[in-house]
Amino acid sequence: MAGSAPSPQPAARPLQAARWSDLPGWNDDDLAAAWPAFLQSCRALAKRPQWPQWQAVCDEARSLNEPVTAGIRRFFESRFQPWLLTNPDATTNGLITGYYEPLLHGARTRAKPFLQPVLGVPPDLLNIDLGAVLPDLKNLRLRGRLQGNKVVPYFSRAEITAHEKDYLDRVLLYVDDPVELFFLQVQGSGRVRLPDGQTVRLAYADQNGHPYQSIGRVLVDRGELTLEQASMAGIKQWARANPGRVNDLLNTNPSYVFFREQPATGHDGPNGALGVALTPERSIAVDPRYTPLGAPVFLATSQPDSPTPLRRLVLAQDTGGAIRGVVRADLFWGFGTQAGHQAGRMKQPGQMWVLLPPGAAPK
């Protein structure tokens, strides 16, 4: 008689208790560079239900007068516990990518070369918080539209772009390049320079509810690019060489992002999902099902397209449609061409430790 199949192993807990000595490079990081971002997290957490778990450490942090790295390290080591993010299969490595705030060129009215509309949120898009119905579905939202008395999926990218005239009252601006607009949607925010020299910021407002599909992966699967070529720069080069096929490629990703306009002030980064300005190279987007928004995270990965270590304290201050999984992060590189160059090449393996005060630690 054949033996019975072994029972599947239960999924590993996403947060595993760790020691400070487990964090590679913890003693070498310039923690003072992350301190302003941590104080930003505290300001946002003060308005959220989890504030009682964070109030004591945030109040103490605000009382520290111009702390230096050594004092910040003592503060974290005495007030926080590190937790190693762990995949369901008990592995601890994951994917670390990068994003940035691009600069596009656009106008208020449609005229060549500004033909690509940037849309605000349409009035028929429903955004339903499933956690309000079932607590087990916390952090999950449903997007859709009403068809009669039923909620059905919202229109895909292909459907939205094919019926552009239905969205004329939602147009914020027109920009000059469909591929740059696509990557603006991937990044989640950006700036647009108008013909008079004024610059405005476009911030993420909502999404149509369809899953994100990597167009780089599509090009690799079609044999158009190698995996090494499928970076942001490689995709843009392919688009320049194949202008008649660009829309077909973009529509293989059914996800579509809607924006709201904001003033572009100073050097502040765009607001992330936490509601605070992102700090270049110290803010990350995470999957909030596993990494609490606002929490400090120690990131151990490497520089873009390089084995050179990149180990630093960052803050979980944003989310993203493609950021799914336990050990998964998107590092915000900042604004402009150089930041885009770094972000476009960032696709590195890495580990993550969430730092939590006692009251916020898993039971």
PDB file of N, CA, C and O in Angstrom, residues 292-345:
ATOM      1  N   PRO A 292       3.523  47.266   8.186  1.00  0.00           N
ATOM      2  CA  PRO A 292       2.632  48.369   8.569  1.00  0.00           C
ATOM      3  C   PRO A 292       3.102  49.701   7.985  1.00  0.00           C
ATOM      4  O   PRO A 292       4.283  50.047   8.075  1.00  0.00           O
ATOM      5  N   LEU A 293       2.182  50.439   7.397  1.00  0.00           N
ATOM      6  CA  LEU A 293       2.525  51.770   6.904  1.00  0.00           C
ATOM      7  C   LEU A 293       2.972  52.649   8.061  1.00  0.00           C
ATOM      8  O   LEU A 293       2.365  52.646   9.132  1.00  0.00           O
ATOM      9  N   GLY A 294       4.039  53.386   7.836  1.00  0.00           N
ATOM     10  CA  GLY A 294       4.611  54.254   8.858  1.00  0.00           C
ATOM     11  C   GLY A 294       5.786  53.648   9.582  1.00  0.00           C
ATOM     12  O   GLY A 294       6.561  54.365  10.218  1.00  0.00           O
ATOM     13  N   ALA A 295       5.955  52.333   9.510  1.00  0.00           N
ATOM     14  CA  ALA A 295       6.989  51.660  10.293  1.00  0.00           C
ATOM     15  C   ALA A 295       8.379  51.863   9.688  1.00  0.00           C
ATOM     16  O   ALA A 295       8.541  51.903   8.464  1.00  0.00           O
ATOM     17  N   PRO A 296       9.412  51.965  10.546  1.00  0.00           N
ATOM     18  CA  PRO A 296      10.788  51.901  10.044  1.00  0.00           C
ATOM     19  C   PRO A 296      11.093  50.484   9.550  1.00  0.00           C
ATOM     20  O   PRO A 296      10.611  49.500  10.118  1.00  0.00           O
ATOM     21  N   VAL A 297      11.876  50.405   8.503  1.00  0.00           N
ATOM     22  CA  VAL A 297      12.275  49.120   7.919  1.00  0.00           C
ATOM     23  C   VAL A 297      13.764  49.185   7.640  1.00  0.00           C
ATOM     24  O   VAL A 297      14.251  50.167   7.056  1.00  0.00           O
ATOM     25  N   PHE A 298      14.490  48.156   8.054  1.00  0.00           N
ATOM     26  CA  PHE A 298      15.902  48.091   7.660  1.00  0.00           C
ATOM     27  C   PHE A 298      15.985  47.240   6.409  1.00  0.00           C
ATOM     28  O   PHE A 298      15.554  46.081   6.377  1.00  0.00           O
ATOM     29  N   LEU A 299      16.553  47.840   5.365  1.00  0.00           N
ATOM     30  CA  LEU A 299      16.610  47.228   4.048  1.00  0.00           C
ATOM     31  C   LEU A 299      18.034  46.779   3.760  1.00  0.00           C
ATOM     32  O   LEU A 299      18.972  47.570   3.902  1.00  0.00           O
ATOM     33  N   ALA A 300      18.195  45.528   3.364  1.00  0.00           N
ATOM     34  CA  ALA A 300      19.511  44.995   3.001  1.00  0.00           C
ATOM     35  C   ALA A 300      19.435  44.455   1.573  1.00  0.00           C
ATOM     36  O   ALA A 300      18.910  43.364   1.332  1.00  0.00           O
ATOM     37  N   THR A 301      19.927  45.247   0.632  1.00  0.00           N
ATOM     38  CA  THR A 301      19.891  44.858  -0.767  1.00  0.00           C
ATOM     39  C   THR A 301      21.187  45.351  -1.410  1.00  0.00           C
ATOM     40  O   THR A 301      22.220  45.450  -0.734  1.00  0.00           O
ATOM     41  N   SER A 302      21.172  45.638  -2.709  1.00  0.00           N
ATOM     42  CA  SER A 302      22.359  46.162  -3.377  1.00  0.00           C
ATOM     43  C   SER A 302      21.967  47.292  -4.315  1.00  0.00           C
ATOM     44  O   SER A 302      20.795  47.458  -4.667  1.00  0.00           O
ATOM     45  N   GLN A 303      22.952  48.075  -4.714  1.00  0.00           N
ATOM     46  CA  GLN A 303      22.714  49.198  -5.607  1.00  0.00           C
ATOM     47  C   GLN A 303      22.162  48.711  -6.948  1.00  0.00           C
ATOM     48  O   GLN A 303      22.332  47.541  -7.316  1.00  0.00           O
ATOM     49  N   PRO A 304      21.472  49.573  -7.690  1.00  0.00           N
ATOM     50  CA  PRO A 304      20.884  49.142  -8.963  1.00  0.00           C
ATOM     51  C   PRO A 304      21.885  48.479  -9.893  1.00  0.00           C
ATOM     52  O   PRO A 304      22.974  49.014 -10.138  1.00  0.00           O
ATOM     53  N   ASP A 305      21.493  47.290 -10.366  1.00  0.00           N
ATOM     54  CA  ASP A 305      22.304  46.565 -11.349  1.00  0.00           C
ATOM     55  C   ASP A 305      23.750  46.421 -10.896  1.00  0.00           C
ATOM     56  O   ASP A 305      24.687  46.584 -11.677  1.00  0.00           O
ATOM     57  N   SER A 306      23.942  46.129  -9.587  1.00  0.00           N
ATOM     58  CA  SER A 306      25.288  46.112  -9.012  1.00  0.00           C
ATOM     59  C   SER A 306      25.302  45.200  -7.778  1.00  0.00           C
ATOM     60  O   SER A 306      24.286  45.059  -7.097  1.00  0.00           O
ATOM     61  N   PRO A 307      26.470  44.599  -7.485  1.00  0.00           N
ATOM     62  CA  PRO A 307      26.594  43.832  -6.240  1.00  0.00           C
ATOM     63  C   PRO A 307      26.956  44.696  -5.033  1.00  0.00           C
ATOM     64  O   PRO A 307      27.037  44.193  -3.910  1.00  0.00           O
ATOM     65  N   THR A 308      27.181  46.002  -5.236  1.00  0.00           N
ATOM     66  CA  THR A 308      27.564  46.886  -4.130  1.00  0.00           C
ATOM     67  C   THR A 308      26.439  46.972  -3.105  1.00  0.00           C
ATOM     68  O   THR A 308      25.297  47.290  -3.467  1.00  0.00           O
ATOM     69  N   PRO A 309      26.699  46.685  -1.838  1.00  0.00           N
ATOM     70  CA  PRO A 309      25.626  46.659  -0.843  1.00  0.00           C
ATOM     71  C   PRO A 309      24.913  48.001  -0.703  1.00  0.00           C
ATOM     72  O   PRO A 309      25.528  49.069  -0.785  1.00  0.00           O
ATOM     73  N   LEU A 310      23.606  47.938  -0.511  1.00  0.00           N
ATOM     74  CA  LEU A 310      22.779  49.080  -0.168  1.00  0.00           C
ATOM     75  C   LEU A 310      22.009  48.657   1.082  1.00  0.00           C
ATOM     76  O   LEU A 310      21.072  47.872   1.007  1.00  0.00           O
ATOM     77  N   ARG A 311      22.464  49.125   2.239  1.00  0.00           N
ATOM     78  CA  ARG A 311      21.897  48.703   3.521  1.00  0.00           C
ATOM     79  C   ARG A 311      21.577  49.953   4.319  1.00  0.00           C
ATOM     80  O   ARG A 311      22.496  50.693   4.704  1.00  0.00           O
ATOM     81  N   ARG A 312      20.276  50.177   4.583  1.00  0.00           N
ATOM     82  CA  ARG A 312      19.923  51.424   5.248  1.00  0.00           C
ATOM     83  C   ARG A 312      18.547  51.341   5.877  1.00  0.00           C
ATOM     84  O   ARG A 312      17.724  50.498   5.518  1.00  0.00           O
ATOM     85  N   LEU A 313      18.330  52.267   6.813  1.00  0.00           N
ATOM     86  CA  LEU A 313      17.024  52.413   7.432  1.00  0.00           C
ATOM     87  C   LEU A 313      16.137  53.237   6.507  1.00  0.00           C
ATOM     88  O   LEU A 313      16.526  54.311   6.041  1.00  0.00           O
ATOM     89  N   VAL A 314      14.951  52.710   6.228  1.00  0.00           N
ATOM     90  CA  VAL A 314      13.979  53.400   5.382  1.00  0.00           C
ATOM     91  C   VAL A 314      12.628  53.376   6.101  1.00  0.00           C
ATOM     92  O   VAL A 314      12.470  52.727   7.137  1.00  0.00           O
ATOM     93  N   LEU A 315      11.658  54.093   5.541  1.00  0.00           N
ATOM     94  CA  LEU A 315      10.336  54.170   6.156  1.00  0.00           C
ATOM     95  C   LEU A 315       9.275  53.685   5.187  1.00  0.00           C
ATOM     96  O   LEU A 315       9.284  54.082   4.009  1.00  0.00           O
ATOM     97  N   ALA A 316       8.375  52.843   5.672  1.00  0.00           N
ATOM     98  CA  ALA A 316       7.268  52.331   4.857  1.00  0.00           C
ATOM     99  C   ALA A 316       6.206  53.418   4.758  1.00  0.00           C
ATOM    100  O   ALA A 316       5.388  53.581   5.662  1.00  0.00           O
ATOM    101  N   GLN A 317       6.205  54.165   3.666  1.00  0.00           N
ATOM    102  CA  GLN A 317       5.339  55.336   3.549  1.00  0.00           C
ATOM    103  C   GLN A 317       4.495  55.352   2.287  1.00  0.00           C
ATOM    104  O   GLN A 317       3.815  56.329   2.006  1.00  0.00           O
ATOM    105  N   ASP A 318       4.500  54.242   1.542  1.00  0.00           N
ATOM    106  CA  ASP A 318       3.748  54.237   0.294  1.00  0.00           C
ATOM    107  C   ASP A 318       3.336  52.802  -0.036  1.00  0.00           C
ATOM    108  O   ASP A 318       3.824  51.831   0.568  1.00  0.00           O
ATOM    109  N   THR A 319       2.441  52.671  -1.005  1.00  0.00           N
ATOM    110  CA  THR A 319       2.024  51.373  -1.524  1.00  0.00           C
ATOM    111  C   THR A 319       2.047  51.456  -3.043  1.00  0.00           C
ATOM    112  O   THR A 319       2.254  52.528  -3.616  1.00  0.00           O
ATOM    113  N   GLY A 320       1.809  50.357  -3.717  1.00  0.00           N
ATOM    114  CA  GLY A 320       1.779  50.352  -5.175  1.00  0.00           C
ATOM    115  C   GLY A 320       1.085  49.117  -5.697  1.00  0.00           C
ATOM    116  O   GLY A 320       1.133  48.053  -5.064  1.00  0.00           O
ATOM    117  N   GLY A 321       0.452  49.252  -6.867  1.00  0.00           N
ATOM    118  CA  GLY A 321      -0.296  48.134  -7.431  1.00  0.00           C
ATOM    119  C   GLY A 321       0.553  46.911  -7.709  1.00  0.00           C
ATOM    120  O   GLY A 321       0.059  45.780  -7.666  1.00  0.00           O
ATOM    121  N   ALA A 322       1.848  47.114  -8.003  1.00  0.00           N
ATOM    122  CA  ALA A 322       2.722  45.979  -8.301  1.00  0.00           C
ATOM    123  C   ALA A 322       3.495  45.502  -7.076  1.00  0.00           C
ATOM    124  O   ALA A 322       4.275  44.561  -7.171  1.00  0.00           O
ATOM    125  N   ILE A 323       3.279  46.145  -5.930  1.00  0.00           N
ATOM    126  CA  ILE A 323       4.042  45.796  -4.725  1.00  0.00           C
ATOM    127  C   ILE A 323       3.193  44.825  -3.909  1.00  0.00           C
ATOM    128  O   ILE A 323       2.370  45.222  -3.081  1.00  0.00           O
ATOM    129  N   ARG A 324       3.388  43.561  -4.165  1.00  0.00           N
ATOM    130  CA  ARG A 324       2.609  42.507  -3.536  1.00  0.00           C
ATOM    131  C   ARG A 324       3.539  41.418  -3.027  1.00  0.00           C
ATOM    132  O   ARG A 324       4.410  40.939  -3.753  1.00  0.00           O
ATOM    133  N   GLY A 325       3.339  41.019  -1.774  1.00  0.00           N
ATOM    134  CA  GLY A 325       4.152  39.958  -1.188  1.00  0.00           C
ATOM    135  C   GLY A 325       4.783  40.415   0.105  1.00  0.00           C
ATOM    136  O   GLY A 325       4.806  41.606   0.431  1.00  0.00           O
ATOM    137  N   VAL A 326       5.314  39.457   0.839  1.00  0.00           N
ATOM    138  CA  VAL A 326       5.857  39.765   2.164  1.00  0.00           C
ATOM    139  C   VAL A 326       7.183  40.506   2.038  1.00  0.00           C
ATOM    140  O   VAL A 326       7.331  41.635   2.522  1.00  0.00           O
ATOM    141  N   VAL A 327       8.159  39.884   1.412  1.00  0.00           N
ATOM    142  CA  VAL A 327       9.479  40.508   1.266  1.00  0.00           C
ATOM    143  C   VAL A 327       9.491  41.230  -0.085  1.00  0.00           C
ATOM    144  O   VAL A 327       9.974  40.728  -1.098  1.00  0.00           O
ATOM    145  N   ARG A 328       8.934  42.431  -0.095  1.00  0.00           N
ATOM    146  CA  ARG A 328       8.761  43.188  -1.340  1.00  0.00           C
ATOM    147  C   ARG A 328       8.772  44.671  -1.007  1.00  0.00           C
ATOM    148  O   ARG A 328       8.058  45.133  -0.117  1.00  0.00           O
ATOM    149  N   ALA A 329       9.592  45.423  -1.711  1.00  0.00           N
ATOM    150  CA  ALA A 329       9.670  46.868  -1.481  1.00  0.00           C
ATOM    151  C   ALA A 329      10.045  47.575  -2.768  1.00  0.00           C
ATOM    152  O   ALA A 329      10.683  47.007  -3.662  1.00  0.00           O
ATOM    153  N   ASP A 330       9.637  48.834  -2.855  1.00  0.00           N
ATOM    154  CA  ASP A 330       9.948  49.719  -3.971  1.00  0.00           C
ATOM    155  C   ASP A 330      10.590  50.957  -3.360  1.00  0.00           C
ATOM    156  O   ASP A 330       9.939  51.690  -2.596  1.00  0.00           O
ATOM    157  N   LEU A 331      11.861  51.195  -3.650  1.00  0.00           N
ATOM    158  CA  LEU A 331      12.613  52.297  -3.048  1.00  0.00           C
ATOM    159  C   LEU A 331      12.421  53.566  -3.872  1.00  0.00           C
ATOM    160  O   LEU A 331      12.670  53.580  -5.078  1.00  0.00           O
ATOM    161  N   PHE A 332      12.006  54.649  -3.201  1.00  0.00           N
ATOM    162  CA  PHE A 332      11.806  55.931  -3.879  1.00  0.00           C
ATOM    163  C   PHE A 332      13.147  56.631  -4.045  1.00  0.00           C
ATOM    164  O   PHE A 332      13.829  56.949  -3.067  1.00  0.00           O
ATOM    165  N   TRP A 333      13.532  56.916  -5.298  1.00  0.00           N
ATOM    166  CA  TRP A 333      14.840  57.489  -5.589  1.00  0.00           C
ATOM    167  C   TRP A 333      14.825  59.002  -5.719  1.00  0.00           C
ATOM    168  O   TRP A 333      15.881  59.629  -5.758  1.00  0.00           O
ATOM    169  N   GLY A 334      13.644  59.615  -5.822  1.00  0.00           N
ATOM    170  CA  GLY A 334      13.592  61.065  -5.912  1.00  0.00           C
ATOM    171  C   GLY A 334      13.040  61.542  -7.237  1.00  0.00           C
ATOM    172  O   GLY A 334      12.280  60.835  -7.910  1.00  0.00           O
ATOM    173  N   PHE A 335      13.410  62.759  -7.632  1.00  0.00           N
ATOM    174  CA  PHE A 335      12.855  63.420  -8.805  1.00  0.00           C
ATOM    175  C   PHE A 335      13.912  63.593  -9.886  1.00  0.00           C
ATOM    176  O   PHE A 335      15.073  63.905  -9.597  1.00  0.00           O
ATOM    177  N   GLY A 336      13.495  63.409 -11.140  1.00  0.00           N
ATOM    178  CA  GLY A 336      14.335  63.785 -12.256  1.00  0.00           C
ATOM    179  C   GLY A 336      15.055  62.646 -12.948  1.00  0.00           C
ATOM    180  O   GLY A 336      14.882  61.465 -12.626  1.00  0.00           O
ATOM    181  N   THR A 337      15.909  63.022 -13.891  1.00  0.00           N
ATOM    182  CA  THR A 337      16.542  62.069 -14.794  1.00  0.00           C
ATOM    183  C   THR A 337      17.443  61.079 -14.062  1.00  0.00           C
ATOM    184  O   THR A 337      17.390  59.873 -14.318  1.00  0.00           O
ATOM    185  N   GLN A 338      18.305  61.560 -13.160  1.00  0.00           N
ATOM    186  CA  GLN A 338      19.219  60.667 -12.464  1.00  0.00           C
ATOM    187  C   GLN A 338      18.460  59.692 -11.571  1.00  0.00           C
ATOM    188  O   GLN A 338      18.786  58.506 -11.508  1.00  0.00           O
ATOM    189  N   ALA A 339      17.435  60.200 -10.885  1.00  0.00           N
ATOM    190  CA  ALA A 339      16.614  59.315 -10.063  1.00  0.00           C
ATOM    191  C   ALA A 339      15.942  58.256 -10.933  1.00  0.00           C
ATOM    192  O   ALA A 339      15.840  57.086 -10.552  1.00  0.00           O
ATOM    193  N   GLY A 340      15.472  58.665 -12.108  1.00  0.00           N
ATOM    194  CA  GLY A 340      14.848  57.713 -13.023  1.00  0.00           C
ATOM    195  C   GLY A 340      15.822  56.661 -13.516  1.00  0.00           C
ATOM    196  O   GLY A 340      15.464  55.490 -13.692  1.00  0.00           O
ATOM    197  N   HIS A 341      17.072  57.081 -13.744  1.00  0.00           N
ATOM    198  CA  HIS A 341      18.100  56.130 -14.172  1.00  0.00           C
ATOM    199  C   HIS A 341      18.327  55.064 -13.106  1.00  0.00           C
ATOM    200  O   HIS A 341      18.418  53.867 -13.416  1.00  0.00           O
ATOM    201  N   GLN A 342      18.394  55.483 -11.840  1.00  0.00           N
ATOM    202  CA  GLN A 342      18.577  54.536 -10.745  1.00  0.00           C
ATOM    203  C   GLN A 342      17.355  53.636 -10.585  1.00  0.00           C
ATOM    204  O   GLN A 342      17.471  52.413 -10.453  1.00  0.00           O
ATOM    205  N   ALA A 343      16.182  54.253 -10.584  1.00  0.00           N
ATOM    206  CA  ALA A 343      14.957  53.482 -10.388  1.00  0.00           C
ATOM    207  C   ALA A 343      14.745  52.461 -11.503  1.00  0.00           C
ATOM    208  O   ALA A 343      14.327  51.326 -11.246  1.00  0.00           O
ATOM    209  N   GLY A 344      15.042  52.875 -12.736  1.00  0.00           N
ATOM    210  CA  GLY A 344      14.807  51.987 -13.870  1.00  0.00           C
ATOM    211  C   GLY A 344      15.691  50.760 -13.874  1.00  0.00           C
ATOM    212  O   GLY A 344      15.347  49.738 -14.488  1.00  0.00           O
ATOM    213  N   ARG A 345      16.845  50.830 -13.195  1.00  0.00           N
ATOM    214  CA  ARG A 345      17.765  49.678 -13.162  1.00  0.00           C
ATOM    215  C   ARG A 345      17.639  48.869 -11.875  1.00  0.00           C
ATOM    216  O   ARG A 345      18.316  47.855 -11.717  1.00  0.00           O
TER     217      ARG A 345
END
